[in-house]
């Protein structure tokens, strides 16, 4: 009987241990591919750098893909799966449909990695590495990416619709959305600094430029010329109007002037609890970079599939 109890205790410790580990992504490791694919980091870096030289916006697009991957049941490459007649994935979720981009670059990198180390490196890891490399190319901070994520064999449009935050969100909605992923207010503000690069469509900022009062009136007016009340849904504007392909702290400096493009951006500087963080990052880009790095590592390690869960996809668009 005592033996049974101690076995049960052992089991509880093991299960609890696995849970705590998993929740921090600590099963991942920097040297995961050291013996199975030592070239992976240089392959991803070279391909990312050469592509961004011609298409700098790709950096923004990859960063957003990684975010949208991680917020929907962990960083497991689920966003990369294509829809087909028998499968509905995340690409057509509200936030992704006609909006998420960068899939071809992930395919290109994956194809090159497959040529060197077939069947070894996951799509989820490739996206995590390429996101870091993109940030560096565009002038942002670097960080060590832990590896060993495996790829999902499922995806969920419903979960993508549920977990990816919308540009109409208030600060309190954004906070609880990030808390659901184990991310704090600090993480929310620093990670939103990703909007220092990239573009957004008229349809995502229309309500803010016509209906909100916490926006610089001349900034709103100039946007209204490009983004009418009706039509032109897909015209693009810069998320950071001054330096859209440079990773810097202008995003926060814009917010101080009430020149955030999305409502969810300006909510971070709107006489509420995030104001002091925005001021801090606007005043000192090294403080922003330091927190962005910490928060990216946290986001990148959300609920990875490890061990025998999932698979290493051969084609990122399709379950093996
Ligand atoms: C805080 C909540 C957030 C909301 C509501 C939000 C919303 C949006 C929206 C509406 C767009 C424009 C999409 C389009 O019009 O096609 C966008 C673009 C973008 N977002 Fe976010 N976002 C958030 C947080 C983040 C985070 C945490 C990251 C990364 C760490 C990120 C990275 C990006 C990037 C880089 C772009 C530009 C993509 C491109 O040009 O292809 N966003 N976001
Ligand atoms: C995605 O966008 C396409 C093209 O605009 C549209 O036809 C389709 O209905 C959208 N899918 C979903 C699920 O909203
Ligand atoms: C602005 O608010 C009004 C009233 O709530 C609403 O009917 C309208 O659709 C909103 N306009 C935009 C562009 O969101
Ligand atoms: C549809 O996609 C799913 C998930 O990637 C895959 O398992 C299935 O084989 C695909 N079906 C076809 C007909 O390609």
Short mmCIF file of C-alpha atoms and ligand atoms in Angstrom, two decimals:
data_model
loop_
_atom_site.label_atom_id
_atom_site.label_comp_id
_atom_site.label_asym_id
_atom_site.label_seq_id
_atom_site.Cartn_x
_atom_site.Cartn_y
_atom_site.Cartn_z
CA UNK A 1 0.00 0.00 0.00
CA UNK A 2 2.80 2.39 0.95
CA UNK A 3 4.41 1.55 -2.37
CA UNK A 4 1.25 2.47 -4.27
CA UNK A 5 1.09 5.80 -2.46
CA UNK A 6 4.70 6.63 -3.21
CA UNK A 7 4.16 5.71 -6.85
CA UNK A 8 1.17 8.00 -6.98
CA UNK A 9 3.20 10.77 -5.37
CA UNK A 10 5.96 10.28 -7.92
CA UNK A 11 3.41 10.45 -10.72
CA UNK A 12 1.97 13.69 -9.37
CA UNK A 13 5.45 15.21 -9.11
CA UNK A 14 6.27 14.15 -12.67
CA UNK A 15 3.03 15.50 -14.13
CA UNK A 16 3.29 18.75 -12.20
CA UNK A 17 6.94 19.12 -13.18
CA UNK A 18 6.13 18.63 -16.84
CA UNK A 19 3.35 21.20 -16.57
CA UNK A 20 5.57 23.84 -14.97
CA UNK A 21 8.34 23.17 -17.50
CA UNK A 22 5.99 23.22 -20.47
CA UNK A 23 4.41 26.46 -19.41
CA UNK A 24 7.80 28.17 -19.48
CA UNK A 25 9.01 26.60 -22.68
CA UNK A 26 12.03 25.32 -20.82
CA UNK A 27 12.06 22.03 -22.69
CA UNK A 28 13.40 24.06 -25.56
CA UNK A 29 17.12 24.64 -25.83
CA UNK A 30 19.47 26.83 -27.78
CA UNK A 31 21.55 23.89 -29.00
CA UNK A 32 18.67 21.66 -29.99
CA UNK A 33 19.91 21.10 -33.57
CA UNK A 34 23.62 21.12 -32.70
CA UNK A 35 24.22 17.58 -33.89
CA UNK A 36 21.25 17.11 -36.26
CA UNK A 37 21.39 20.36 -38.23
CA UNK A 38 24.26 22.63 -37.19
CA UNK A 39 23.76 24.77 -40.33
CA UNK A 40 20.16 25.75 -39.56
CA UNK A 41 20.94 29.15 -38.04
CA UNK A 42 23.17 30.26 -40.90
CA UNK A 43 20.74 29.01 -43.57
CA UNK A 44 17.79 30.88 -42.04
CA UNK A 45 19.86 34.02 -41.54
CA UNK A 46 21.23 34.10 -45.10
CA UNK A 47 17.82 33.59 -46.72
CA UNK A 48 16.12 36.11 -44.44
CA UNK A 49 18.80 38.75 -45.06
CA UNK A 50 18.80 38.34 -48.83
CA UNK A 51 15.00 38.50 -49.02
CA UNK A 52 14.68 41.53 -46.77
CA UNK A 53 17.23 43.39 -48.87
CA UNK A 54 14.72 43.29 -51.74
CA UNK A 55 11.52 43.23 -49.68
CA UNK A 56 12.04 44.89 -46.31
CA UNK A 57 8.35 44.61 -45.36
CA UNK A 58 8.80 40.83 -45.18
CA UNK A 59 10.46 41.39 -41.81
CA UNK A 60 7.27 42.89 -40.43
CA UNK A 61 5.17 40.17 -42.00
CA UNK A 62 7.22 37.38 -40.41
CA UNK A 63 7.14 39.04 -37.01
CA UNK A 64 3.36 39.21 -37.19
CA UNK A 65 3.09 35.59 -38.40
CA UNK A 66 5.08 34.42 -35.40
CA UNK A 67 2.81 36.42 -33.06
CA UNK A 68 -0.34 35.01 -34.66
CA UNK A 69 1.14 31.50 -34.50
CA UNK A 70 2.06 31.73 -30.81
CA UNK A 71 -1.26 33.23 -29.63
CA UNK A 72 -3.28 30.32 -31.02
CA UNK A 73 -2.49 27.22 -28.95
CA UNK A 74 1.22 27.93 -28.79
CA UNK A 75 4.06 28.43 -31.26
CA UNK A 76 3.45 25.29 -33.29
CA UNK A 77 3.37 26.45 -36.92
CA UNK A 78 -0.41 26.07 -36.99
CA UNK A 79 -0.87 29.33 -38.91
CA UNK A 80 1.19 27.94 -41.78
CA UNK A 81 -1.28 25.17 -42.70
CA UNK A 82 -3.28 25.77 -45.88
CA UNK A 83 -7.03 25.33 -46.04
CA UNK A 84 -8.30 22.68 -48.45
CA UNK A 85 -11.59 20.95 -49.18
CA UNK A 86 -11.40 18.84 -46.01
CA UNK A 87 -9.45 21.13 -43.70
CA UNK A 88 -10.11 24.61 -42.30
CA UNK A 89 -7.11 26.26 -40.72
CA UNK A 90 -6.11 29.66 -39.38
CA UNK A 91 -5.16 31.45 -42.59
CA UNK A 92 -8.77 32.50 -43.15
CA UNK A 93 -9.42 33.64 -39.59
CA UNK A 94 -10.57 37.25 -39.26
CA UNK A 95 -7.17 38.68 -38.40
CA UNK A 96 -5.32 36.65 -41.05
CA UNK A 97 -7.56 36.52 -44.11
CA UNK A 98 -6.18 38.80 -46.86
CA UNK A 99 -3.74 40.11 -44.29
CA UNK A 100 -1.20 37.57 -42.98
CA UNK A 101 1.74 37.37 -45.36
CA UNK A 102 5.26 35.99 -45.57
CA UNK A 103 4.28 32.35 -46.17
CA UNK A 104 6.40 32.09 -49.34
CA UNK A 105 9.50 33.18 -47.47
CA UNK A 106 8.90 30.54 -44.79
CA UNK A 107 8.50 27.97 -47.60
CA UNK A 108 11.75 29.11 -49.25
CA UNK A 109 13.71 28.86 -46.01
CA UNK A 110 12.16 25.51 -45.17
CA UNK A 111 13.02 24.11 -48.62
CA UNK A 112 16.64 25.10 -48.17
CA UNK A 113 16.80 23.64 -44.66
CA UNK A 114 15.19 20.42 -45.94
CA UNK A 115 17.88 20.09 -48.62
CA UNK A 116 20.58 20.17 -45.93
CA UNK A 117 18.85 18.39 -43.02
CA UNK A 118 15.76 16.53 -44.27
CA UNK A 119 12.95 15.97 -41.78
CA UNK A 120 14.74 17.54 -38.82
CA UNK A 121 13.84 21.20 -38.30
CA UNK A 122 10.26 22.25 -37.56
CA UNK A 123 8.42 25.04 -39.36
CA UNK A 124 7.62 26.57 -35.97
CA UNK A 125 11.34 26.88 -35.16
CA UNK A 126 12.15 28.28 -38.60
CA UNK A 127 9.55 31.01 -38.07
CA UNK A 128 10.94 31.82 -34.61
CA UNK A 129 14.52 32.11 -35.92
CA UNK A 130 13.57 34.08 -39.06
CA UNK A 131 11.56 36.51 -36.91
CA UNK A 132 14.61 37.23 -34.73
CA UNK A 133 16.84 37.60 -37.81
CA UNK A 134 14.35 40.01 -39.42
CA UNK A 135 14.27 42.20 -36.35
CA UNK A 136 18.06 42.42 -36.40
CA UNK A 137 18.22 43.21 -40.15
CA UNK A 138 15.80 46.12 -39.64
CA UNK A 139 17.92 47.61 -36.85
CA UNK A 140 16.30 46.04 -33.80
CA UNK A 141 17.71 43.99 -30.93
CA UNK A 142 18.90 40.40 -31.09
CA UNK A 143 18.16 37.52 -28.73
CA UNK A 144 18.92 33.83 -28.38
CA UNK A 145 16.09 31.70 -29.76
CA UNK A 146 15.42 28.47 -27.91
CA UNK A 147 14.62 25.60 -30.25
CA UNK A 148 12.88 22.25 -30.30
CA UNK A 149 9.29 23.28 -31.05
CA UNK A 150 7.43 20.67 -33.07
CA UNK A 151 4.73 21.36 -35.67
CA UNK A 152 1.05 20.88 -35.01
CA UNK A 153 -1.07 18.42 -36.91
CA UNK A 154 -4.13 20.61 -36.34
CA UNK A 155 -5.16 24.23 -36.58
CA UNK A 156 -8.25 26.09 -35.41
CA UNK A 157 -9.90 29.02 -37.13
CA UNK A 158 -12.24 29.37 -34.18
CA UNK A 159 -9.32 29.64 -31.75
CA UNK A 160 -7.57 32.14 -34.02
CA UNK A 161 -10.73 34.26 -33.99
CA UNK A 162 -10.90 33.93 -30.23
CA UNK A 163 -7.29 34.56 -29.23
CA UNK A 164 -5.80 37.04 -31.73
CA UNK A 165 -6.55 40.56 -30.45
CA UNK A 166 -8.51 43.01 -32.63
CA UNK A 167 -7.53 46.62 -33.40
CA UNK A 168 -10.82 47.77 -31.88
CA UNK A 169 -9.82 46.52 -28.41
CA UNK A 170 -9.65 48.85 -25.42
CA UNK A 171 -6.69 48.69 -23.03
CA UNK A 172 -8.55 46.44 -20.61
CA UNK A 173 -9.47 44.02 -23.40
CA UNK A 174 -5.86 43.99 -24.62
CA UNK A 175 -4.62 43.33 -21.10
CA UNK A 176 -6.87 40.35 -20.54
CA UNK A 177 -6.09 39.03 -24.02
CA UNK A 178 -2.35 39.05 -23.19
CA UNK A 179 -2.90 37.73 -19.67
CA UNK A 180 -4.61 34.69 -21.20
CA UNK A 181 -1.22 33.91 -22.79
CA UNK A 182 0.71 34.48 -19.57
CA UNK A 183 1.87 37.90 -20.75
CA UNK A 184 1.87 41.03 -18.59
CA UNK A 185 1.09 44.70 -19.22
CA UNK A 186 4.83 45.24 -19.75
CA UNK A 187 4.85 42.50 -22.38
CA UNK A 188 1.77 44.02 -24.06
CA UNK A 189 3.35 47.45 -24.34
CA UNK A 190 6.81 46.25 -25.42
CA UNK A 191 5.47 43.74 -27.94
CA UNK A 192 3.10 46.34 -29.42
CA UNK A 193 6.32 48.17 -30.24
CA UNK A 194 6.53 45.69 -33.13
CA UNK A 195 4.25 48.22 -34.83
CA UNK A 196 7.40 50.27 -35.39
CA UNK A 197 7.51 48.37 -38.70
CA UNK A 198 4.93 47.33 -41.27
CA UNK A 199 1.62 48.44 -42.68
CA UNK A 200 -2.08 48.26 -41.88
CA UNK A 201 -5.15 48.33 -44.11
CA UNK A 202 -7.77 51.08 -44.04
CA UNK A 203 -10.37 48.65 -42.73
CA UNK A 204 -8.34 48.14 -39.54
CA UNK A 205 -7.98 51.84 -38.62
CA UNK A 206 -11.13 53.41 -40.10
CA UNK A 207 -13.06 53.47 -36.83
CA UNK A 208 -10.13 55.12 -35.05
CA UNK A 209 -9.68 57.95 -37.57
CA UNK A 210 -13.41 58.77 -37.86
CA UNK A 211 -14.83 58.00 -34.44
CA UNK A 212 -12.18 58.34 -31.76
CA UNK A 213 -11.25 61.54 -29.94
CA UNK A 214 -7.81 60.49 -28.70
CA UNK A 215 -6.16 61.15 -32.06
CA UNK A 216 -4.30 64.19 -33.39
CA UNK A 217 -6.91 65.97 -35.58
CA UNK A 218 -4.56 66.78 -38.46
CA UNK A 219 -3.19 63.23 -38.42
CA UNK A 220 -6.78 61.91 -38.55
CA UNK A 221 -7.64 64.27 -41.40
CA UNK A 222 -4.65 63.28 -43.51
CA UNK A 223 -5.57 59.62 -43.08
CA UNK A 224 -9.21 60.29 -43.94
CA UNK A 225 -8.08 61.53 -47.38
CA UNK A 226 -6.59 58.10 -48.10
CA UNK A 227 -9.08 55.95 -46.21
CA UNK A 228 -12.66 57.04 -46.98
CA UNK A 229 -15.69 56.09 -44.88
CA UNK A 230 -16.66 53.62 -47.58
CA UNK A 231 -14.43 51.70 -49.95
CA UNK A 232 -10.68 51.45 -50.36
CA UNK A 233 -10.66 48.91 -47.53
CA UNK A 234 -7.31 47.55 -48.59
CA UNK A 235 -5.22 50.68 -49.04
CA UNK A 236 -2.25 50.60 -46.70
CA UNK A 237 -0.77 53.12 -44.30
CA UNK A 238 2.34 52.86 -42.17
CA UNK A 239 1.94 51.73 -38.57
CA UNK A 240 4.91 53.99 -37.77
CA UNK A 241 4.46 56.95 -40.07
CA UNK A 242 8.09 58.07 -39.86
CA UNK A 243 10.27 54.93 -40.18
CA UNK A 244 8.21 51.93 -41.39
CA UNK A 245 11.15 49.67 -42.22
CA UNK A 246 13.38 50.58 -39.28
CA UNK A 247 12.99 48.86 -35.95
CA UNK A 248 13.27 51.81 -33.54
CA UNK A 249 11.21 53.48 -30.79
CA UNK A 250 9.33 55.95 -33.02
CA UNK A 251 6.17 53.93 -32.48
CA UNK A 252 6.13 55.11 -28.86
CA UNK A 253 7.11 58.67 -29.76
CA UNK A 254 4.15 58.75 -32.18
CA UNK A 255 1.81 57.62 -29.39
CA UNK A 256 2.90 60.57 -27.21
CA UNK A 257 1.72 62.83 -30.06
CA UNK A 258 -1.55 60.90 -30.43
CA UNK A 259 -0.41 59.58 -33.77
CA UNK A 260 -1.01 55.88 -33.23
CA UNK A 261 -2.62 54.33 -36.33
CA UNK A 262 -4.81 51.72 -34.65
CA UNK A 263 -7.18 52.30 -31.76
CA UNK A 264 -5.38 49.47 -29.94
CA UNK A 265 -2.11 51.40 -30.38
CA UNK A 266 -3.39 54.70 -28.99
CA UNK A 267 -5.10 52.88 -26.11
CA UNK A 268 -1.60 52.32 -24.73
CA UNK A 269 -1.25 56.08 -24.25
CA UNK A 270 -4.65 57.32 -23.23
CA UNK A 271 -4.48 58.38 -19.59
CA UNK A 272 -4.50 54.81 -18.35
CA UNK A 273 -2.15 52.29 -16.76
CA UNK A 274 0.17 51.87 -19.75
CA UNK A 275 1.14 55.56 -20.09
CA UNK A 276 4.30 55.39 -17.99
CA UNK A 277 5.68 52.44 -19.98
CA UNK A 278 5.02 54.23 -23.27
CA UNK A 279 6.83 57.32 -21.94
CA UNK A 280 9.75 55.19 -20.81
CA UNK A 281 10.21 53.45 -24.17
CA UNK A 282 9.70 56.72 -26.08
CA UNK A 283 12.44 58.36 -24.04
CA UNK A 284 14.98 55.55 -24.24
CA UNK A 285 15.12 53.03 -27.08
CA UNK A 286 17.57 50.82 -25.19
CA UNK A 287 14.92 50.29 -22.49
CA UNK A 288 12.42 49.36 -25.21
CA UNK A 289 14.87 46.96 -26.87
CA UNK A 290 15.69 45.29 -23.56
CA UNK A 291 12.05 44.66 -22.67
CA UNK A 292 11.12 43.73 -26.25
CA UNK A 293 13.80 41.02 -26.18
CA UNK A 294 12.54 39.60 -22.88
CA UNK A 295 8.93 39.68 -24.01
CA UNK A 296 9.68 38.12 -27.41
CA UNK A 297 11.43 35.21 -25.71
CA UNK A 298 8.38 34.78 -23.48
CA UNK A 299 5.99 34.91 -26.44
CA UNK A 300 8.19 32.59 -28.50
CA UNK A 301 8.07 29.96 -25.76
CA UNK A 302 4.29 29.81 -25.35
CA UNK A 303 3.11 26.19 -25.12
CA UNK A 304 5.53 24.50 -27.54
CA UNK A 305 4.85 20.96 -28.73
CA UNK A 306 7.79 18.82 -27.64
CA UNK A 307 8.71 15.17 -27.23
CA UNK A 308 6.42 13.00 -29.31
CA UNK A 309 3.70 15.62 -29.73
CA UNK A 310 3.08 16.92 -33.21
CA UNK A 311 5.55 16.25 -35.99
CA UNK A 312 8.29 17.78 -38.11
CA UNK A 313 6.38 18.85 -41.19
CA UNK A 314 8.14 18.38 -44.51
CA UNK A 315 5.98 21.03 -46.17
CA UNK A 316 4.95 23.83 -43.80
CA UNK A 317 1.58 24.16 -45.56
CA UNK A 318 0.47 20.57 -45.03
CA UNK A 319 0.38 17.89 -42.36
CA UNK A 320 2.72 15.03 -43.38
C1 LIG B 1 -1.68 44.34 -29.05
C2 LIG B 1 -2.53 43.85 -29.90
C3 LIG B 1 -2.33 43.92 -31.37
C4 LIG B 1 -3.28 44.24 -32.29
C5 LIG B 1 -4.73 44.61 -31.99
C6 LIG B 1 -2.65 44.21 -33.58
C7 LIG B 1 -3.31 44.48 -34.77
C8 LIG B 1 -2.69 44.61 -35.99
C9 LIG B 1 -3.35 44.98 -37.21
C10 LIG B 1 -4.84 45.27 -37.35
C11 LIG B 1 -2.42 45.05 -38.19
C12 LIG B 1 -2.65 45.41 -39.65
C13 LIG B 1 -3.02 44.16 -40.43
C14 LIG B 1 -3.56 44.45 -41.82
O1 LIG B 1 -4.17 45.49 -42.02
O2 LIG B 1 -3.40 43.61 -42.72
C15 LIG B 1 -1.15 44.70 -37.60
C16 LIG B 1 0.04 44.65 -38.26
C17 LIG B 1 1.22 44.22 -37.69
N1 LIG B 1 1.37 43.72 -36.42
FE1 LIG B 1 0.05 43.83 -34.92
N2 LIG B 1 -1.35 43.87 -33.44
C18 LIG B 1 -1.10 43.67 -32.10
C19 LIG B 1 0.09 43.25 -31.56
C20 LIG B 1 1.19 42.87 -32.28
C21 LIG B 1 2.31 42.14 -31.75
C22 LIG B 1 2.42 41.63 -30.32
C23 LIG B 1 3.20 41.98 -32.76
C24 LIG B 1 4.51 41.28 -32.77
C25 LIG B 1 5.24 41.05 -31.71
C26 LIG B 1 2.62 42.64 -33.92
C27 LIG B 1 3.24 42.77 -35.14
C28 LIG B 1 2.67 43.38 -36.25
C29 LIG B 1 3.42 43.73 -37.44
C30 LIG B 1 4.93 43.60 -37.62
C31 LIG B 1 2.51 44.24 -38.35
C32 LIG B 1 2.78 44.68 -39.81
C33 LIG B 1 2.68 43.46 -40.72
C34 LIG B 1 2.98 43.71 -42.18
O3 LIG B 1 3.29 44.82 -42.59
O4 LIG B 1 2.87 42.72 -42.96
N3 LIG B 1 1.40 43.12 -33.60
N4 LIG B 1 -1.36 44.42 -36.26
C1 LIG B 2 -11.50 35.42 -46.90
O1 LIG B 2 -11.37 36.38 -47.93
C2 LIG B 2 -11.93 35.98 -49.16
C3 LIG B 2 -11.54 36.99 -50.22
O2 LIG B 2 -11.84 38.30 -49.82
C4 LIG B 2 -13.44 35.83 -48.98
O3 LIG B 2 -14.03 35.43 -50.19
C5 LIG B 2 -13.68 34.78 -47.91
O4 LIG B 2 -15.08 34.68 -47.65
C6 LIG B 2 -12.96 35.11 -46.62
N1 LIG B 2 -13.05 34.00 -45.71
C7 LIG B 2 -13.51 34.12 -44.48
C8 LIG B 2 -13.57 32.88 -43.68
O5 LIG B 2 -13.86 35.18 -44.00
C1 LIG B 3 -18.70 55.25 -35.69
O1 LIG B 3 -19.66 55.12 -34.64
C2 LIG B 3 -21.00 55.06 -35.10
C3 LIG B 3 -21.89 55.13 -33.88
O2 LIG B 3 -21.47 54.21 -32.91
C4 LIG B 3 -21.18 53.78 -35.90
O3 LIG B 3 -22.49 53.67 -36.38
C5 LIG B 3 -20.23 53.83 -37.11
O4 LIG B 3 -20.30 52.60 -37.81
C6 LIG B 3 -18.80 54.06 -36.65
N1 LIG B 3 -17.98 54.32 -37.81
C7 LIG B 3 -16.89 53.65 -38.06
C8 LIG B 3 -16.12 54.01 -39.28
O5 LIG B 3 -16.50 52.73 -37.33
C1 LIG B 4 -5.79 19.03 -46.43
O1 LIG B 4 -4.99 19.54 -45.39
C2 LIG B 4 -4.77 18.65 -44.32
C3 LIG B 4 -3.97 19.40 -43.28
O2 LIG B 4 -2.75 19.88 -43.81
C4 LIG B 4 -4.04 17.43 -44.83
O3 LIG B 4 -3.88 16.51 -43.77
C5 LIG B 4 -4.78 16.79 -45.96
O4 LIG B 4 -4.01 15.77 -46.52
C6 LIG B 4 -5.10 17.82 -47.02
N1 LIG B 4 -5.97 17.23 -48.06
C7 LIG B 4 -5.68 17.36 -49.35
C8 LIG B 4 -6.69 16.76 -50.28
O5 LIG B 4 -4.67 17.90 -49.77
#
